[in-house]
Short mmCIF file of C-alpha atoms and ligand atoms in Angstrom, two decimals:
data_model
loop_
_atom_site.label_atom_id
_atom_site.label_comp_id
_atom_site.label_asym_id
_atom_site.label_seq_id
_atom_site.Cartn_x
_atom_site.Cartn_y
_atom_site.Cartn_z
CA UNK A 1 -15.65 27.13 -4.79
CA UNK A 2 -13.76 23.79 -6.27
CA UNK A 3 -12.25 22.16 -3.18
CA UNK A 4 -10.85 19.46 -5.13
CA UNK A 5 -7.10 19.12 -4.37
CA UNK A 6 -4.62 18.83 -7.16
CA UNK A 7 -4.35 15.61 -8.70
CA UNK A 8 -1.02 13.81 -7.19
CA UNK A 9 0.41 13.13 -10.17
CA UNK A 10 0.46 16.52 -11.31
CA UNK A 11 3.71 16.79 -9.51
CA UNK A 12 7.23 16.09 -10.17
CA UNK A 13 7.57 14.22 -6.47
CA UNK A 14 4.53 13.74 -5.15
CA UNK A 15 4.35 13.13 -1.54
CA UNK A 16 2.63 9.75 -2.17
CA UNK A 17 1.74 8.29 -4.99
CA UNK A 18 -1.08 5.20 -4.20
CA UNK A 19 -1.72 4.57 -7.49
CA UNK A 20 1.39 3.34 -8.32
CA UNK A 21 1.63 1.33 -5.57
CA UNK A 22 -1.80 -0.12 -5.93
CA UNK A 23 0.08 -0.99 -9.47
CA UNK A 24 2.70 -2.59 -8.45
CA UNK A 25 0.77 -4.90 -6.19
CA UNK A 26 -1.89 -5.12 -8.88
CA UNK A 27 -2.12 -8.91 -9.34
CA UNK A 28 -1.94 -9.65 -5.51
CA UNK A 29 -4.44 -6.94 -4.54
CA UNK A 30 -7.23 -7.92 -7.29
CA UNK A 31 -6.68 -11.69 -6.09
CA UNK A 32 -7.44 -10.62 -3.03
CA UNK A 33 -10.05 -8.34 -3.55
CA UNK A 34 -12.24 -10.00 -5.45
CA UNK A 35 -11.90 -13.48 -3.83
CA UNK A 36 -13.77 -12.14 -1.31
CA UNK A 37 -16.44 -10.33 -4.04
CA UNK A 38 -16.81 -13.99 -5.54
CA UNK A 39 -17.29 -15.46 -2.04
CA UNK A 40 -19.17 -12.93 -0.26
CA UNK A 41 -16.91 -12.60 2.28
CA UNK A 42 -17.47 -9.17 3.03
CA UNK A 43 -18.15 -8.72 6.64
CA UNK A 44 -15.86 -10.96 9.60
CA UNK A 45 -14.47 -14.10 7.54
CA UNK A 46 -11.63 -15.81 7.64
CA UNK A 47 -9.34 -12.63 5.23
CA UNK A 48 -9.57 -10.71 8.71
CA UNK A 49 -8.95 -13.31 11.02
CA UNK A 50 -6.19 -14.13 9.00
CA UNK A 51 -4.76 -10.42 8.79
CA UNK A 52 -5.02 -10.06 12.63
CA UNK A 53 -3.06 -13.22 13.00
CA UNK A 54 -0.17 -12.12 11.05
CA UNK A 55 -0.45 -8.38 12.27
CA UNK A 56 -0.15 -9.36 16.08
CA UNK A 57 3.08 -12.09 14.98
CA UNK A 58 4.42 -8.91 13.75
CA UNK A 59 4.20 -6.83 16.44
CA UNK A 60 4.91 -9.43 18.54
CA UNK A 61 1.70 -9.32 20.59
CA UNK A 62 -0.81 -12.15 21.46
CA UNK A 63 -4.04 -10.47 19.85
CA UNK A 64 -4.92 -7.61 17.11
CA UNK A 65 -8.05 -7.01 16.65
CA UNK A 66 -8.78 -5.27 13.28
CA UNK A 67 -10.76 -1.93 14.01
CA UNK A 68 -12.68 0.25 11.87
CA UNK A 69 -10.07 2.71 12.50
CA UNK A 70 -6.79 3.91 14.30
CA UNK A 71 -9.79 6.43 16.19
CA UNK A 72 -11.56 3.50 17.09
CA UNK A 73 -8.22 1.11 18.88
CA UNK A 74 -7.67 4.87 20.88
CA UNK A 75 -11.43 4.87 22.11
CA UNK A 76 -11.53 1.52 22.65
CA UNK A 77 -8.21 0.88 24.20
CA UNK A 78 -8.86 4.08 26.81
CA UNK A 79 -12.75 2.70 27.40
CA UNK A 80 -10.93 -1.14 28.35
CA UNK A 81 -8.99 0.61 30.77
CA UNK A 82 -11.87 2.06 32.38
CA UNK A 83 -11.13 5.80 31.56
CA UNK A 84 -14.47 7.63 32.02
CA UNK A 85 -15.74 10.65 33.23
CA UNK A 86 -13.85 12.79 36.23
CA UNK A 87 -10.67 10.55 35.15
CA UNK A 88 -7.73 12.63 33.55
CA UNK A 89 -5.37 11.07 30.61
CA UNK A 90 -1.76 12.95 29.75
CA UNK A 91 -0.82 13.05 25.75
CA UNK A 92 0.21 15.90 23.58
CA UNK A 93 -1.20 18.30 21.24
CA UNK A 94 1.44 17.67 18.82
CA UNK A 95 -0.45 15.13 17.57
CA UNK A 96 -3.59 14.20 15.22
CA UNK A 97 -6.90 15.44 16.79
CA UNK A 98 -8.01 12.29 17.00
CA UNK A 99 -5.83 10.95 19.85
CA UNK A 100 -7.30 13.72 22.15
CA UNK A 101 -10.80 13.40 20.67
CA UNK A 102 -10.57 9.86 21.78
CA UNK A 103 -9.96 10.81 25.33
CA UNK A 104 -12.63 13.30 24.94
CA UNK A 105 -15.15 10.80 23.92
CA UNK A 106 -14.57 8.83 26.98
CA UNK A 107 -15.73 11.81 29.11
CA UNK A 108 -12.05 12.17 30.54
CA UNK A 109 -9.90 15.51 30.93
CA UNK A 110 -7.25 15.15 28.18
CA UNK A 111 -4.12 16.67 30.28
CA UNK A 112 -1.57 18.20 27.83
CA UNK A 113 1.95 18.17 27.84
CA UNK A 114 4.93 19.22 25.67
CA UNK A 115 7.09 17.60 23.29
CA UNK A 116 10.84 16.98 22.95
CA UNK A 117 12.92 18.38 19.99
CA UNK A 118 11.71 14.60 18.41
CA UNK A 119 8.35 15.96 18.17
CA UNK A 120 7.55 13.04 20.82
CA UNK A 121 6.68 13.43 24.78
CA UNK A 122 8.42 15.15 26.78
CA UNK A 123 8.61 12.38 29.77
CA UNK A 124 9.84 14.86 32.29
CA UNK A 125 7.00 16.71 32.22
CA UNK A 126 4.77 13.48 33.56
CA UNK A 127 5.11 14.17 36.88
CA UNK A 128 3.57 17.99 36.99
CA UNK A 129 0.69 16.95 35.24
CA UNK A 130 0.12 13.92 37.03
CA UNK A 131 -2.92 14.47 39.48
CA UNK A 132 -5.23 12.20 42.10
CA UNK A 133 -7.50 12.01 38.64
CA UNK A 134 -4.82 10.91 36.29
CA UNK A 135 -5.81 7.25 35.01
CA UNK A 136 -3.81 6.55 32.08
CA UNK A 137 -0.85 8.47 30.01
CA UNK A 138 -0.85 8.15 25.50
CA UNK A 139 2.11 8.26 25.11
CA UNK A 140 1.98 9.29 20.63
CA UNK A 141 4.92 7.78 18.55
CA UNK A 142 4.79 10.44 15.77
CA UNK A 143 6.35 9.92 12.31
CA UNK A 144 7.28 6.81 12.74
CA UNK A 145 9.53 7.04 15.92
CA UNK A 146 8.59 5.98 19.55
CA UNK A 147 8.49 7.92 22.19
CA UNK A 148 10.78 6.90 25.54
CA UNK A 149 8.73 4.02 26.39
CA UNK A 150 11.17 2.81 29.13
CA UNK A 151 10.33 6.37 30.70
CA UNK A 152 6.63 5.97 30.35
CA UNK A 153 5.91 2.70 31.57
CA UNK A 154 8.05 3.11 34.81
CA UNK A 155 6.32 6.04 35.44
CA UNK A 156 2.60 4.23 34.68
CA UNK A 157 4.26 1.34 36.94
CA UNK A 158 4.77 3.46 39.67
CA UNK A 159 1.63 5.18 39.63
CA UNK A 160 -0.72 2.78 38.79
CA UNK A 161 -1.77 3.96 35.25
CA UNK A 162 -2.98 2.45 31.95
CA UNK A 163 -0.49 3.34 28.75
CA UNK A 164 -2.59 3.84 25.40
CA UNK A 165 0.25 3.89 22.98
CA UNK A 166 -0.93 5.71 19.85
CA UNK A 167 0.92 4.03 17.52
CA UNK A 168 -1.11 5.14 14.41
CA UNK A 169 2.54 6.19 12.89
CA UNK A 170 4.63 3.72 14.07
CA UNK A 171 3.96 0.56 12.83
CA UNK A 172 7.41 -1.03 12.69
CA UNK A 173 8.99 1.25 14.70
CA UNK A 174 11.05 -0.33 17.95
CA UNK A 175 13.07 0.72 20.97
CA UNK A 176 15.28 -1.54 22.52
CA UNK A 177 14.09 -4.19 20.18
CA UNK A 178 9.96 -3.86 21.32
CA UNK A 179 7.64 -2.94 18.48
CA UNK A 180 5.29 -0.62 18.81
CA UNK A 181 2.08 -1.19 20.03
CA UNK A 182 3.62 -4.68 21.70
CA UNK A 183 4.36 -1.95 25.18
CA UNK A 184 0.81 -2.04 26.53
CA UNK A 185 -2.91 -1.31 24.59
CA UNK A 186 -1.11 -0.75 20.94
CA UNK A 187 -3.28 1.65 18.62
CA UNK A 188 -2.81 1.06 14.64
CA UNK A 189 -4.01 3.37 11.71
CA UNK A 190 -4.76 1.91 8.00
CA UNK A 191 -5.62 5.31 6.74
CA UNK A 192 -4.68 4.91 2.99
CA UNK A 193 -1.48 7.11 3.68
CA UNK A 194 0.04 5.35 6.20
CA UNK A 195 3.09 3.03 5.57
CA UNK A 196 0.59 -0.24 5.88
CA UNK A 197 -2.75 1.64 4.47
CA UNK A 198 -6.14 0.25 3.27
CA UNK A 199 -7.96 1.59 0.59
CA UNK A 200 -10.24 3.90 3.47
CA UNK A 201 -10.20 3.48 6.93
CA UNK A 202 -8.88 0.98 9.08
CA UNK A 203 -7.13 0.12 12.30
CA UNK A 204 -6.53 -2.46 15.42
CA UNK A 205 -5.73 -2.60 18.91
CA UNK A 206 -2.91 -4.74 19.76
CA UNK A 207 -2.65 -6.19 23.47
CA UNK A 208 -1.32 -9.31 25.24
CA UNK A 209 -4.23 -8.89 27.40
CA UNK A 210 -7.46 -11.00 26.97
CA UNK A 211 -9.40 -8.78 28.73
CA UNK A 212 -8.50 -6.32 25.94
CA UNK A 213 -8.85 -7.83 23.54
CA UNK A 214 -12.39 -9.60 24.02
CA UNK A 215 -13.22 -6.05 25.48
CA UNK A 216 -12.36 -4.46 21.82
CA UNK A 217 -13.72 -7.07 20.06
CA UNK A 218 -16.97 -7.01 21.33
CA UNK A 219 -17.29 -3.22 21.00
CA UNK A 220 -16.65 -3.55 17.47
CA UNK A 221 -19.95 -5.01 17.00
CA UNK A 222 -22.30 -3.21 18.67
CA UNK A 223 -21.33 -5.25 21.82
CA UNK A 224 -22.44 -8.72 20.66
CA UNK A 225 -20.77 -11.54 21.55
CA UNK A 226 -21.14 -12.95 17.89
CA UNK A 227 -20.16 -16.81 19.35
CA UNK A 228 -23.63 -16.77 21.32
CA UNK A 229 -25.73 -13.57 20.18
CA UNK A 230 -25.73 -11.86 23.99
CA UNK A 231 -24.95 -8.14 24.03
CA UNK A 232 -22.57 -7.26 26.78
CA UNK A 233 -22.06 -3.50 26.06
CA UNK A 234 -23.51 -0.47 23.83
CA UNK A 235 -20.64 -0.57 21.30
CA UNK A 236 -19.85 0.78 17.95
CA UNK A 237 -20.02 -0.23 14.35
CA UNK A 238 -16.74 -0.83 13.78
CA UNK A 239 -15.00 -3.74 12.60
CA UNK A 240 -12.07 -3.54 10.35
CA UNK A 241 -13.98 -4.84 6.54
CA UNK A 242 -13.05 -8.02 5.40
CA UNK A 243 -12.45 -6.93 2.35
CA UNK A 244 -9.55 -3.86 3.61
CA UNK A 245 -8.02 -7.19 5.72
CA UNK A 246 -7.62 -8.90 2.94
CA UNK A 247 -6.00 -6.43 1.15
CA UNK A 248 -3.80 -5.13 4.38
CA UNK A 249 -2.66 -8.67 4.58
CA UNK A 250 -1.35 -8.60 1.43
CA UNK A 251 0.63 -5.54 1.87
CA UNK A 252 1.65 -7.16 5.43
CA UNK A 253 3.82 -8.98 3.87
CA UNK A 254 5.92 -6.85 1.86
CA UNK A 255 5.80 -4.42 4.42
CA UNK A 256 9.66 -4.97 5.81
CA UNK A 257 10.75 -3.74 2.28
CA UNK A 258 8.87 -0.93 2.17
CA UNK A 259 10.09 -0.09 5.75
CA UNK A 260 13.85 -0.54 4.82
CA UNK A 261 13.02 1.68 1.72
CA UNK A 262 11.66 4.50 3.72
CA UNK A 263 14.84 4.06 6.05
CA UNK A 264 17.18 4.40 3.09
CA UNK A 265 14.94 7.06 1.60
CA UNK A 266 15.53 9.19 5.20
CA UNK A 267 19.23 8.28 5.39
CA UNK A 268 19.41 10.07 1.82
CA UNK A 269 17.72 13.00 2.95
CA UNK A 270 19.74 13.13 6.67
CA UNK A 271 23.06 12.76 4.56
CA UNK A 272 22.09 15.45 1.98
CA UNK A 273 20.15 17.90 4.49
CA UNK A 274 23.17 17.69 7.23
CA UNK A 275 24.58 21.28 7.63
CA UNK A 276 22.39 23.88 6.03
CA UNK A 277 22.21 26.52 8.90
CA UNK A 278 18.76 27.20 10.10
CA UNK A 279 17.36 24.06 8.76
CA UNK A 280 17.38 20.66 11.48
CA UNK A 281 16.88 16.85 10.48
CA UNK A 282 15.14 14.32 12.11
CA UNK A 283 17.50 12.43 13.80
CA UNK A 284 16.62 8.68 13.02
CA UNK A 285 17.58 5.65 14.86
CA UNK A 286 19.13 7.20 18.01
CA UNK A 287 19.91 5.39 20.93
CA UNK A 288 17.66 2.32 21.79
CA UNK A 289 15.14 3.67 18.60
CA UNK A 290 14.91 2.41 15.13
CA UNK A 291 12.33 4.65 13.27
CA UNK A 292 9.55 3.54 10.96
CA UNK A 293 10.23 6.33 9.13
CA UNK A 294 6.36 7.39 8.46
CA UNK A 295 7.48 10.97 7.94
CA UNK A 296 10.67 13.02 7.36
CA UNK A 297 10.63 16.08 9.13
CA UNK A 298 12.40 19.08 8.95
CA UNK A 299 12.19 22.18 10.97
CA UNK A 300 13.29 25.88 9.60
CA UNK A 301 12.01 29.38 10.27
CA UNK A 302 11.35 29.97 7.25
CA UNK A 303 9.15 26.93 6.45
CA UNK A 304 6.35 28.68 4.28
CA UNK A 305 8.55 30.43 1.85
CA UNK A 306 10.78 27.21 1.67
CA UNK A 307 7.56 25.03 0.78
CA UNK A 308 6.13 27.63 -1.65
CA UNK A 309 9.40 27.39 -3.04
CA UNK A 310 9.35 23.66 -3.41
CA UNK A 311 5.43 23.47 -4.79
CA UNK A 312 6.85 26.04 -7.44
CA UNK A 313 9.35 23.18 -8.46
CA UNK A 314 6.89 20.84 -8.38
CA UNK A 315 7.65 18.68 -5.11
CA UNK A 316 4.39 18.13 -2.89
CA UNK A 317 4.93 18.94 0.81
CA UNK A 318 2.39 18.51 4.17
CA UNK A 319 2.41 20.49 7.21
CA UNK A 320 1.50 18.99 10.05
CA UNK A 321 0.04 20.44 11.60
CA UNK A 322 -0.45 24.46 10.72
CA UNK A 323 -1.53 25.26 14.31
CA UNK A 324 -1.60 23.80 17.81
CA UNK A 325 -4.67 21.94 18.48
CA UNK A 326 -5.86 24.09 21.62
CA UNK A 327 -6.26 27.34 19.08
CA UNK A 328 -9.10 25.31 17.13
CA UNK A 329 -12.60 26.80 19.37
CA UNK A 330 -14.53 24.22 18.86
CA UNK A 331 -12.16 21.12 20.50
CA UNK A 332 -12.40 23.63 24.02
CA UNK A 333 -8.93 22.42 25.11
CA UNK A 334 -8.33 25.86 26.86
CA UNK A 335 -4.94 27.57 26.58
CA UNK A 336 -2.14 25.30 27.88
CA UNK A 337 1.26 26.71 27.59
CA UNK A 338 3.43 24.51 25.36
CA UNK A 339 6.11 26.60 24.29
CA UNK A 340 7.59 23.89 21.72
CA UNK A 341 4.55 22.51 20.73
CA UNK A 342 3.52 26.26 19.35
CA UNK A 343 6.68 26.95 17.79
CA UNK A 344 6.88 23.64 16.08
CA UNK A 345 3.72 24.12 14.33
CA UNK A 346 5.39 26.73 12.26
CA UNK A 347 8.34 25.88 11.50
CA UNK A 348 7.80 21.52 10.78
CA UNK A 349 7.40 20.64 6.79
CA UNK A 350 7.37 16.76 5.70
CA UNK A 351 9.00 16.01 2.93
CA UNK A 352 7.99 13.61 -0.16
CA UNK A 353 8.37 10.24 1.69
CA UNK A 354 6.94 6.41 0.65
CA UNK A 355 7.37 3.38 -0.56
CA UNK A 356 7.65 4.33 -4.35
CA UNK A 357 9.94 7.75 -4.00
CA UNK A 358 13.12 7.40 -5.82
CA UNK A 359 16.85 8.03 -5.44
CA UNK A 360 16.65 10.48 -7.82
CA UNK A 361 13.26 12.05 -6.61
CA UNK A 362 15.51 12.45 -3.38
CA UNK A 363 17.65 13.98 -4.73
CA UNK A 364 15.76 16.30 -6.62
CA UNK A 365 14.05 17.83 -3.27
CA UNK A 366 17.66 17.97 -1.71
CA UNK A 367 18.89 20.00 -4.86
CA UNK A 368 15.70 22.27 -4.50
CA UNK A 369 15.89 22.89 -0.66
CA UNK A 370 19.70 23.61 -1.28
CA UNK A 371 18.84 26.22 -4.03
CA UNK A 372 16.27 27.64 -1.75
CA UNK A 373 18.54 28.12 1.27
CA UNK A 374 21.75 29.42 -0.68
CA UNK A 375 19.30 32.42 -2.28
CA UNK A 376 17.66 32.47 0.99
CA UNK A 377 20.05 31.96 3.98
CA UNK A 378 18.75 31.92 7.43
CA UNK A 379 18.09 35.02 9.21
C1 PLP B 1 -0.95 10.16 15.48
C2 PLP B 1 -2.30 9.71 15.00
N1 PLP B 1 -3.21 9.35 15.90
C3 PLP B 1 -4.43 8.91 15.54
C4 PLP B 1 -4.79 8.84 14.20
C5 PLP B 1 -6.16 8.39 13.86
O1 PLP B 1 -6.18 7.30 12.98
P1 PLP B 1 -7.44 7.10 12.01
O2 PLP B 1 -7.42 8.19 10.99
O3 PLP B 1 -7.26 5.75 11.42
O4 PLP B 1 -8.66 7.19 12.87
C6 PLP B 1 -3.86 9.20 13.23
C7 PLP B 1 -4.21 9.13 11.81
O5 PLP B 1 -3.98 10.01 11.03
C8 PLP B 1 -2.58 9.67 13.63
O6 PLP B 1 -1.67 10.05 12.74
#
């Protein structure tokens, strides 16, 4: 069987499209790149200690630490908090499996609780899974917005727990004028897709605590100590490469424009989505929030036929994700009974959405989804 995915750019709107925006950047990127082929800076040099510096201004916290991946800041970020075995940690399963495999990996119980209709946490549900075993809540900022963090860290306040933000989504994102990942532990993805991606993996912690952040950075390498050669831990393989810093810090910097894109690109969409019955928009910068904008989601019944209606016209969708995470056997998450998470599953479809989709583009999956929904109106 060929399991190679259509090539992007066999479609009218791709949902991505990283090789033009590896052209774009072309001159910048190959600088980058191979300065550190010519030097041999490949593994810890001064491209990553750079990169960290700028990404921790820009969250606004004292230290990042560049990670091997988004994984990696969750695993390390719950093990610096001292989550182990017989402890319990409260996220979602409206999330990637990673954030819960992270837990997992600790040896914790990952305690699951609903979302709200902004596919985030449902903070009112913290206090009936709280137990004498809870030890820390991850909280998950998904496509781009943040959860209620005021919510979450008065409730970890009063109860003594760690917060593990996963804020693989969210870079960018802030409520009440806090970045993400600048709450408590902060958790970053550089998966290429992200709004700030590598060219593979990549990720950091972000804390304002030193403990942290000499905690991850020592896990990174096997648990060395690299300033005197003593081992202080069995750790992982996984620093962030020098040579996907130096390229991330690249992209750093134009990163506020491609934020503000994405924002305009969603505005377009909210403005011409708004009133097709049956079909809901993500509602973007409410309240305290301002989104990063990593995904536009909409929500509709009749989600499948709509997106094999929009492949037909050539405009690339993603569904994430297809089914809860507790109906995969092999993750053994039992059968928790998350109404919204379930129903969510079926009915969420992101649309095209990144730094290089056009107006028109826009437009063009507005005009489709409107053609679909006037031959098809909602049941
Ligand atoms: C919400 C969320 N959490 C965690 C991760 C894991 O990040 P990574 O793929 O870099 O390990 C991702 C990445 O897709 C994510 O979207």
């Amino acid at each position: 069987m060929n399991n190679i995915p259509r090539r992007l750019d066999a479609y009218r709107v791709p949902f991505v499209k990283p090789k033009e925006h590896y052209l774009r950047l072309k001159p910048e990127i190959d600088g980058a790149f191979i300065g550190c082929l010519k030097n041999g800076d490949l593994i810890h040099r001064q491209q990553l200690l750079d990169f960290e510096k700028h990404l921790s201004a820009y969250v606004g916290t004292k230290y990042a630490i560049g990670l091997a991946s988004g994984y990696h800041a969750l695993l390390f970020g719950l093990m610096a908090a001292k989550v182990g075995p017989g402890d319990e940690v409260i996220t979602v399963a409206h999330t990637f499996a990673a954030s819960v495999s992270a837990i997992v990996h600790t040896g914790a119980k990952p305690v699951l609780i609903d979302v709200q209709d902004d596919f985030n946490m449902d903070v009112t549900q913290l206090k009936t899974a709280l137990s004498n075993r809870t030890k820390a809540i991850m909280p998950v900022h998904l496509n781009g917005r943040l959860c209620d963090m005021d919510q979450v860290m008065d409730f970890a306040d009063k109860h003594r727990l760690a917060v593990i933000e996963d804020a693989c989504q969210a870079l960018g994102a802030t409520h009440g004028g806090t970045m993400a990942g600048a709450f408590a532990t902060g958790c970053f993805s550089f998966y290429p897709f992200k709004s700030l991606g590598g060219f593979g993996d990549g990720g950091a912690l972000t804390t304002n605590d030193p403990d942290v952040a000499r905690f991850a950075t020592l896990m990174r390498y096997n648990g060395e100590d690299r300033a005197t050669g003593d081992f202080f831990y069995h750790g992982h393989t996984a620093l962030l490469d020098n040579v996907q810093a130096a390229v991330l810090d690249v992209k750093l910097r134009h990163f506020p424009a491609w934020l503000e894109h994405r924002r305009e690109i969603a505005a377009i969409y909210s403005k011409g989505l708004a009133g097709i019955p049956g079909l809901s928009t993500p509602r973007i910068d409410g309240g305290k929030n301002r989104d990063a904008c990593q995904n536009y989601v909409i929500r509709t019944v009749q989600r499948d036929s709509l997106r094999a209606h929009l492949t037909a016209a050539g405009i690339e969708t993603l569904v994430s994700w297809p089914k809860p995470l507790w109906e995969h056997a092999g993750l053994s998450l039992g059968k928790p009974n998350l109404p919204k998470t379930k129903a969510i599953c079926q009915e969420v479809l992101s649309l095209p959405l990144c730094a290089e989709t056009t107006h028109e583009e826009t437009q063009f999956v507005i005009d489709s989804i409107r053609s679909f929904t006037s031959q098809c109106p909602s049941p």
